mmCIF file of C-alpha atoms in Angstrom:
data_model
loop_
_atom_site.group_PDB
_atom_site.id
_atom_site.type_symbol
_atom_site.label_atom_id
_atom_site.label_comp_id
_atom_site.label_asym_id
_atom_site.label_seq_id
_atom_site.Cartn_x
_atom_site.Cartn_y
_atom_site.Cartn_z
ATOM 1 C CA MET O 1 96.422 142.014 102.762
ATOM 2 C CA LYS O 2 96.123 142.819 99.093
ATOM 3 C CA LEU O 3 99.533 142.225 97.518
ATOM 4 C CA LEU O 4 100.237 143.421 93.992
ATOM 5 C CA ARG O 5 102.859 144.138 91.368
ATOM 6 C CA TYR O 6 102.842 147.444 89.501
ATOM 7 C CA GLY O 7 104.747 149.021 86.643
ATOM 8 C CA PRO O 8 105.682 148.209 83.042
ATOM 9 C CA ALA O 9 105.504 144.585 81.900
ATOM 10 C CA GLY O 10 108.670 142.761 82.873
ATOM 11 C CA ARG O 11 109.731 145.535 85.272
ATOM 12 C CA GLU O 12 107.031 145.331 87.923
ATOM 13 C CA LYS O 13 107.679 146.376 91.511
ATOM 14 C CA PRO O 14 106.154 144.835 94.648
ATOM 15 C CA GLY O 15 103.402 146.667 96.451
ATOM 16 C CA LEU O 16 100.313 146.408 98.578
ATOM 17 C CA LEU O 17 96.965 148.146 98.561
ATOM 18 C CA ASP O 18 96.229 150.197 101.669
ATOM 19 C CA ALA O 19 92.844 150.780 103.302
ATOM 20 C CA GLU O 20 92.218 153.766 101.002
ATOM 21 C CA ASP O 21 92.907 151.662 97.873
ATOM 22 C CA ARG O 22 96.251 153.367 97.291
ATOM 23 C CA ILE O 23 99.376 151.519 96.216
ATOM 24 C CA ARG O 24 102.197 151.375 98.767
ATOM 25 C CA ASP O 25 105.693 150.394 97.656
ATOM 26 C CA LEU O 26 107.187 147.268 99.255
ATOM 27 C CA SER O 27 110.567 147.429 97.518
ATOM 28 C CA ALA O 28 112.450 148.090 100.771
ATOM 29 C CA HIS O 29 111.116 144.844 102.230
ATOM 30 C CA VAL O 30 110.935 142.343 99.331
ATOM 31 C CA THR O 31 112.425 142.206 95.865
ATOM 32 C CA ASP O 32 109.151 140.928 94.360
ATOM 33 C CA ILE O 33 105.873 139.265 95.228
ATOM 34 C CA ASP O 34 107.379 135.847 94.645
ATOM 35 C CA ALA O 35 107.633 132.421 96.287
ATOM 36 C CA ALA O 36 109.588 133.785 99.252
ATOM 37 C CA ALA O 37 107.227 136.696 99.847
ATOM 38 C CA ILE O 38 104.024 134.624 99.784
ATOM 39 C CA GLY O 39 105.263 131.721 101.885
ATOM 40 C CA PRO O 40 104.025 131.501 105.484
ATOM 41 C CA ASP O 41 107.081 133.294 106.901
ATOM 42 C CA GLY O 42 107.020 135.929 104.191
ATOM 43 C CA LEU O 43 103.340 136.704 104.728
ATOM 44 C CA ARG O 44 103.879 136.976 108.489
ATOM 45 C CA ARG O 45 106.650 139.526 107.932
ATOM 46 C CA LEU O 46 104.595 141.553 105.474
ATOM 47 C CA SER O 47 101.507 141.525 107.680
ATOM 48 C CA ALA O 48 103.535 143.097 110.503
ATOM 49 C CA ILE O 49 104.301 146.191 108.412
ATOM 50 C CA ASP O 50 102.173 149.280 108.960
ATOM 51 C CA PRO O 51 101.121 150.335 105.426
ATOM 52 C CA ALA O 52 101.287 153.983 106.475
ATOM 53 C CA THR O 53 105.065 153.633 106.836
ATOM 54 C CA LEU O 54 105.484 152.566 103.203
ATOM 55 C CA PRO O 55 106.080 155.036 100.373
ATOM 56 C CA LEU O 56 102.915 156.055 98.574
ATOM 57 C CA VAL O 57 102.987 155.379 94.830
ATOM 58 C CA GLU O 58 101.653 158.404 92.993
ATOM 59 C CA GLY O 59 99.748 158.518 89.738
ATOM 60 C CA PRO O 60 98.022 155.878 87.609
ATOM 61 C CA GLN O 61 99.887 152.580 87.445
ATOM 62 C CA ARG O 62 99.712 149.442 85.367
ATOM 63 C CA TYR O 63 98.973 146.343 87.426
ATOM 64 C CA GLY O 64 100.953 143.244 86.523
ATOM 65 C CA PRO O 65 100.171 139.669 87.543
ATOM 66 C CA PRO O 66 100.102 139.724 91.362
ATOM 67 C CA VAL O 67 102.673 136.951 91.792
ATOM 68 C CA ALA O 68 105.997 136.502 89.984
ATOM 69 C CA GLY O 69 107.664 133.267 88.932
ATOM 70 C CA THR O 70 104.589 131.070 88.509
ATOM 71 C CA ARG O 71 105.797 127.682 87.277
ATOM 72 C CA GLN O 72 102.454 125.884 86.931
ATOM 73 C CA PHE O 73 99.116 127.330 85.814
ATOM 74 C CA ILE O 74 96.593 124.562 86.407
ATOM 75 C CA ALA O 75 92.902 124.679 85.572
ATOM 76 C CA ILE O 76 89.798 122.765 86.593
ATOM 77 C CA GLY O 77 87.089 122.271 83.985
ATOM 78 C CA LEU O 78 83.311 121.961 84.346
ATOM 79 C CA ASN O 79 83.429 122.669 88.074
ATOM 80 C CA TYR O 80 80.164 124.555 88.634
ATOM 81 C CA SER O 81 76.928 122.603 88.792
ATOM 82 C CA ASP O 82 74.966 125.375 87.065
ATOM 83 C CA HIS O 83 77.592 125.633 84.305
ATOM 84 C CA ALA O 84 77.476 121.858 83.760
ATOM 85 C CA ALA O 85 73.694 122.147 83.428
ATOM 86 C CA GLU O 86 73.981 124.918 80.818
ATOM 87 C CA THR O 87 76.304 122.740 78.709
ATOM 88 C CA GLY O 88 74.038 119.716 79.022
ATOM 89 C CA GLN O 89 76.763 117.633 80.660
ATOM 90 C CA ALA O 90 76.672 115.557 83.819
ATOM 91 C CA CYS O 91 78.673 116.801 86.791
ATOM 92 C CA PRO O 92 82.083 115.097 86.807
ATOM 93 C CA THR O 93 82.819 112.561 89.530
ATOM 94 C CA GLU O 94 86.433 113.725 89.800
ATOM 95 C CA PRO O 95 87.972 117.098 88.910
ATOM 96 C CA ILE O 96 88.776 117.631 85.224
ATOM 97 C CA ILE O 97 92.370 118.877 85.009
ATOM 98 C CA PHE O 98 94.077 120.768 82.196
ATOM 99 C CA THR O 99 96.906 123.265 82.031
ATOM 100 C CA LYS O 100 97.239 126.803 80.786
ATOM 101 C CA ALA O 101 100.650 127.847 79.495
ATOM 102 C CA VAL O 102 102.461 130.097 81.957
ATOM 103 C CA SER O 103 103.353 132.270 78.947
ATOM 104 C CA CYS O 104 99.686 133.329 78.731
ATOM 105 C CA ILE O 105 99.749 135.002 82.164
ATOM 106 C CA GLN O 106 99.344 138.780 82.036
ATOM 107 C CA GLY O 107 98.039 141.744 83.973
ATOM 108 C CA PRO O 108 94.360 142.290 84.779
ATOM 109 C CA TYR O 109 93.887 145.371 82.597
ATOM 110 C CA ASP O 110 96.150 144.478 79.672
ATOM 111 C CA ASP O 111 94.650 143.982 76.217
ATOM 112 C CA VAL O 112 93.947 140.401 75.156
ATOM 113 C CA ARG O 113 94.801 139.138 71.675
ATOM 114 C CA LYS O 114 92.399 137.261 69.450
ATOM 115 C CA PRO O 115 94.596 134.430 68.132
ATOM 116 C CA ARG O 116 95.381 134.033 64.475
ATOM 117 C CA LEU O 117 92.701 131.785 62.876
ATOM 118 C CA SER O 118 90.459 132.167 65.942
ATOM 119 C CA THR O 119 86.726 131.844 65.256
ATOM 120 C CA LYS O 120 85.292 130.968 68.688
ATOM 121 C CA MET O 121 86.997 133.036 71.388
ATOM 122 C CA ASP O 122 85.203 132.860 74.730
ATOM 123 C CA TRP O 123 85.353 134.283 78.262
ATOM 124 C CA GLU O 124 85.253 132.673 81.740
ATOM 125 C CA VAL O 125 85.380 134.475 85.084
ATOM 126 C CA GLU O 126 87.115 132.213 87.605
ATOM 127 C CA LEU O 127 88.470 132.155 91.131
ATOM 128 C CA GLY O 128 92.246 131.718 91.227
ATOM 129 C CA VAL O 129 93.977 129.907 94.099
ATOM 130 C CA ILE O 130 97.627 130.907 94.657
ATOM 131 C CA ILE O 131 99.802 128.313 96.365
ATOM 132 C CA GLY O 132 102.070 129.544 99.168
ATOM 133 C CA SER O 133 104.055 126.467 100.160
ATOM 134 C CA ARG O 134 105.198 123.192 98.624
ATOM 135 C CA THR O 135 102.255 120.804 98.544
ATOM 136 C CA SER O 136 102.300 117.047 98.048
ATOM 137 C CA TYR O 137 99.733 114.487 99.232
ATOM 138 C CA VAL O 138 97.970 116.974 101.474
ATOM 139 C CA SER O 139 94.667 116.027 103.091
ATOM 140 C CA LYS O 140 91.591 118.116 102.392
ATOM 141 C CA ASP O 141 91.444 119.402 105.967
ATOM 142 C CA LYS O 142 95.030 120.720 105.684
ATOM 143 C CA ALA O 143 94.909 121.830 102.044
ATOM 144 C CA LEU O 144 94.103 125.499 102.576
ATOM 145 C CA ASP O 145 97.076 125.797 104.946
ATOM 146 C CA HIS O 146 99.166 125.632 101.760
ATOM 147 C CA VAL O 147 97.298 128.499 100.059
ATOM 148 C CA ALA O 148 98.705 132.040 100.169
ATOM 149 C CA GLY O 149 95.599 133.723 98.836
ATOM 150 C CA TYR O 150 93.137 134.179 96.007
ATOM 151 C CA CYS O 151 92.710 136.278 92.878
ATOM 152 C CA VAL O 152 90.472 136.872 89.885
ATOM 153 C CA CYS O 153 91.268 134.915 86.706
ATOM 154 C CA ASP O 154 89.809 135.192 83.212
ATOM 155 C CA ASP O 155 90.186 131.724 81.684
ATOM 156 C CA LEU O 156 90.012 132.928 78.100
ATOM 157 C CA SER O 157 89.420 130.088 75.659
ATOM 158 C CA GLU O 158 89.362 129.412 71.943
ATOM 159 C CA ARG O 159 86.622 126.795 71.657
ATOM 160 C CA GLN O 160 87.394 125.692 68.109
ATOM 161 C CA PHE O 161 91.005 125.012 69.126
ATOM 162 C CA GLN O 162 89.873 123.422 72.407
ATOM 163 C CA ILE O 163 87.071 121.137 71.222
ATOM 164 C CA GLU O 164 87.235 120.669 67.469
ATOM 165 C CA ARG O 165 90.955 120.064 66.951
ATOM 166 C CA GLY O 166 91.609 117.040 69.111
ATOM 167 C CA PRO O 167 90.835 115.418 72.470
ATOM 168 C CA THR O 168 92.895 117.669 74.769
ATOM 169 C CA TRP O 169 91.775 121.108 75.921
ATOM 170 C CA ASP O 170 95.179 122.715 76.401
ATOM 171 C CA ARG O 171 95.588 124.000 72.840
ATOM 172 C CA GLY O 172 92.593 126.315 73.265
ATOM 173 C CA LYS O 173 93.550 127.572 76.719
ATOM 174 C CA GLY O 174 97.144 128.806 76.630
ATOM 175 C CA CYS O 175 97.188 131.250 73.718
ATOM 176 C CA GLU O 176 99.091 134.490 74.244
ATOM 177 C CA THR O 177 97.274 136.758 76.777
ATOM 178 C CA PHE O 178 94.703 134.052 77.674
ATOM 179 C CA GLY O 179 95.543 134.187 81.398
ATOM 180 C CA PRO O 180 94.824 137.592 82.946
ATOM 181 C CA VAL O 181 95.206 137.354 86.739
ATOM 182 C CA GLY O 182 94.823 139.892 89.512
ATOM 183 C CA PRO O 183 94.670 142.763 90.221
ATOM 184 C CA TRP O 184 95.750 141.535 93.641
ATOM 185 C CA LEU O 185 96.633 138.472 95.640
ATOM 186 C CA VAL O 186 94.183 138.727 98.528
ATOM 187 C CA THR O 187 95.332 136.760 101.563
ATOM 188 C CA LYS O 188 93.041 134.168 103.137
ATOM 189 C CA ASP O 189 92.375 136.158 106.299
ATOM 190 C CA GLU O 190 90.883 138.998 104.261
ATOM 191 C CA VAL O 191 88.739 136.734 102.070
ATOM 192 C CA GLY O 192 87.023 134.711 104.777
ATOM 193 C CA ASP O 193 84.809 131.961 103.373
ATOM 194 C CA VAL O 194 86.113 131.474 99.838
ATOM 195 C CA GLN O 195 83.075 129.335 98.990
ATOM 196 C CA GLN O 196 80.673 132.265 99.353
ATOM 197 C CA LEU O 197 81.921 134.814 96.805
ATOM 198 C CA GLY O 198 79.777 136.450 94.138
ATOM 199 C CA MET O 199 81.148 136.537 90.570
ATOM 200 C CA TRP O 200 80.226 138.453 87.424
ATOM 201 C CA LEU O 201 81.366 139.165 83.857
ATOM 202 C CA ASP O 202 80.199 141.712 81.262
ATOM 203 C CA VAL O 203 80.944 141.981 77.544
ATOM 204 C CA ASN O 204 80.492 145.457 76.062
ATOM 205 C CA GLY O 205 78.499 146.463 79.143
ATOM 206 C CA LYS O 206 76.075 143.509 78.961
ATOM 207 C CA ARG O 207 75.975 141.100 81.883
ATOM 208 C CA MET O 208 76.905 137.614 80.670
ATOM 209 C CA GLN O 209 77.910 135.720 83.806
ATOM 210 C CA THR O 210 76.493 135.877 87.315
ATOM 211 C CA GLY O 211 77.462 133.214 89.799
ATOM 212 C CA ASN O 212 78.799 132.298 93.196
ATOM 213 C CA THR O 213 81.600 130.039 94.340
ATOM 214 C CA ASN O 214 79.049 128.165 96.457
ATOM 215 C CA THR O 215 77.972 126.218 93.353
ATOM 216 C CA MET O 216 81.419 124.670 92.844
ATOM 217 C CA ILE O 217 81.243 120.893 92.490
ATOM 218 C CA PHE O 218 84.712 120.506 94.041
ATOM 219 C CA ASP O 219 85.620 123.246 96.512
ATOM 220 C CA CYS O 220 89.047 124.839 96.811
ATOM 221 C CA ALA O 221 90.286 122.557 99.584
ATOM 222 C CA GLU O 222 89.263 119.457 97.669
ATOM 223 C CA ILE O 223 90.914 120.730 94.476
ATOM 224 C CA VAL O 224 94.252 121.444 96.184
ATOM 225 C CA SER O 225 94.203 118.079 97.916
ATOM 226 C CA TYR O 226 93.263 116.230 94.723
ATOM 227 C CA LEU O 227 95.926 117.902 92.594
ATOM 228 C CA SER O 228 98.566 117.136 95.202
ATOM 229 C CA GLU O 229 98.024 113.419 94.571
ATOM 230 C CA PHE O 230 99.273 113.788 90.998
ATOM 231 C CA MET O 231 101.811 116.626 91.108
ATOM 232 C CA VAL O 232 103.811 118.733 93.520
ATOM 233 C CA LEU O 233 102.297 122.185 93.822
ATOM 234 C CA LEU O 234 104.895 124.934 94.231
ATOM 235 C CA PRO O 235 104.790 128.412 95.795
ATOM 236 C CA GLY O 236 103.446 130.863 93.228
ATOM 237 C CA ASP O 237 101.507 128.234 91.276
ATOM 238 C CA ILE O 238 98.023 129.332 90.245
ATOM 239 C CA ILE O 239 94.976 127.074 90.119
ATOM 240 C CA THR O 240 91.980 128.483 88.262
ATOM 241 C CA THR O 241 88.941 126.664 89.552
ATOM 242 C CA GLY O 242 86.161 126.738 86.954
ATOM 243 C CA THR O 243 83.455 129.110 85.804
ATOM 244 C CA PRO O 244 79.746 129.710 86.509
ATOM 245 C CA PRO O 245 77.138 129.751 83.707
ATOM 246 C CA GLY O 246 76.969 132.401 81.005
ATOM 247 C CA VAL O 247 79.896 131.591 78.719
ATOM 248 C CA GLY O 248 79.485 132.314 75.026
ATOM 249 C CA MET O 249 79.615 128.637 74.107
ATOM 250 C CA GLY O 250 76.566 127.928 76.286
ATOM 251 C CA MET O 251 74.315 130.529 74.663
ATOM 252 C CA ASN O 252 71.732 129.905 71.968
ATOM 253 C CA PRO O 253 72.821 131.168 69.526
ATOM 254 C CA GLN O 254 76.439 131.014 70.637
ATOM 255 C CA VAL O 255 78.303 134.302 71.092
ATOM 256 C CA TRP O 256 82.026 134.792 70.451
ATOM 257 C CA LEU O 257 84.483 137.584 71.192
ATOM 258 C CA ASN O 258 85.654 139.853 68.393
ATOM 259 C CA GLU O 259 88.272 142.567 68.037
ATOM 260 C CA GLY O 260 87.163 145.722 69.819
ATOM 261 C CA ASP O 261 85.047 143.948 72.422
ATOM 262 C CA VAL O 262 85.560 144.950 76.045
ATOM 263 C CA ILE O 263 85.426 142.341 78.826
ATOM 264 C CA GLU O 264 84.905 143.386 82.442
ATOM 265 C CA LEU O 265 84.766 140.876 85.293
ATOM 266 C CA GLY O 266 85.133 140.603 89.030
ATOM 267 C CA ILE O 267 84.766 138.552 92.176
ATOM 268 C CA GLU O 268 83.544 139.792 95.542
ATOM 269 C CA LYS O 269 86.458 140.849 97.808
ATOM 270 C CA LEU O 270 89.034 140.097 95.062
ATOM 271 C CA GLY O 271 88.668 143.064 92.713
ATOM 272 C CA SER O 272 87.929 143.374 89.019
ATOM 273 C CA GLN O 273 89.543 143.219 85.588
ATOM 274 C CA ARG O 274 89.013 144.928 82.256
ATOM 275 C CA HIS O 275 90.403 143.918 78.866
ATOM 276 C CA LYS O 276 89.958 145.026 75.293
ATOM 277 C CA VAL O 277 90.201 142.367 72.573
ATOM 278 C CA ILE O 278 92.753 143.275 69.904
ATOM 279 C CA ALA O 279 94.048 141.536 66.767
ATOM 280 C CA TRP O 280 96.770 138.917 67.214
ATOM 281 C CA ASN O 281 99.314 141.122 65.410
ATOM 282 C CA GLU O 282 98.218 144.492 66.832
ATOM 283 C CA ARG O 283 100.775 146.399 68.903
ATOM 284 C CA ARG O 284 99.822 146.882 72.532
#
């Protein structure tokens, strides 16, 4: 299934995408695509519904984040071997963990703001893992049983904030609008092998990133298991799992995002996103 949330920001309704890529309204069955809906029981109930019996949503719609009520937005840094090589750094021996503020989460086609005082705004196409059930001390072989599905993430970053203003990365990762997710939560059965997905990102129509999840240093199961040693993962939590090569920081000369730039990105089987960069104080 491809589960989604559509409508104005803050007033999204639950839906799913049918086989013809049309939105079907799920409001008669769930109040939102939230922790209850994406848990094992909730997904079983939703998968039993014939999409043809659901009301068809007419006309263009805004897509919101595909899951509501995310309480933790966790990120893994330097997790692709080819990206580590482009930065000149050794592959980490354990996952690098940082957090993105949940307040930065937004829809996949919403504008993104260039922060005030930003000089080095960067892009990162990433695979998002959406947790479906409470997870603590789970073994690697059971870890994906706790995953509801996957989505596209753009781990937008301000590198000057992240690297040049202290030892922690978080300050450059959670700025307003720096967490576009979606357009859909794609359930595991529809994705298949999550470690064999092509990825891409363009800026102003120019291909910047091309990669595949098969070059992850730590795969999704290992990441979920590892994180569960240090924190309880909750239904609706999102883990963004690292980026392949081609970020602006890794180029020579380096390239940074500016107001007016358009970012387009996608992952095989998970859909695509598109954002325009606007000024921090510009109305959306």
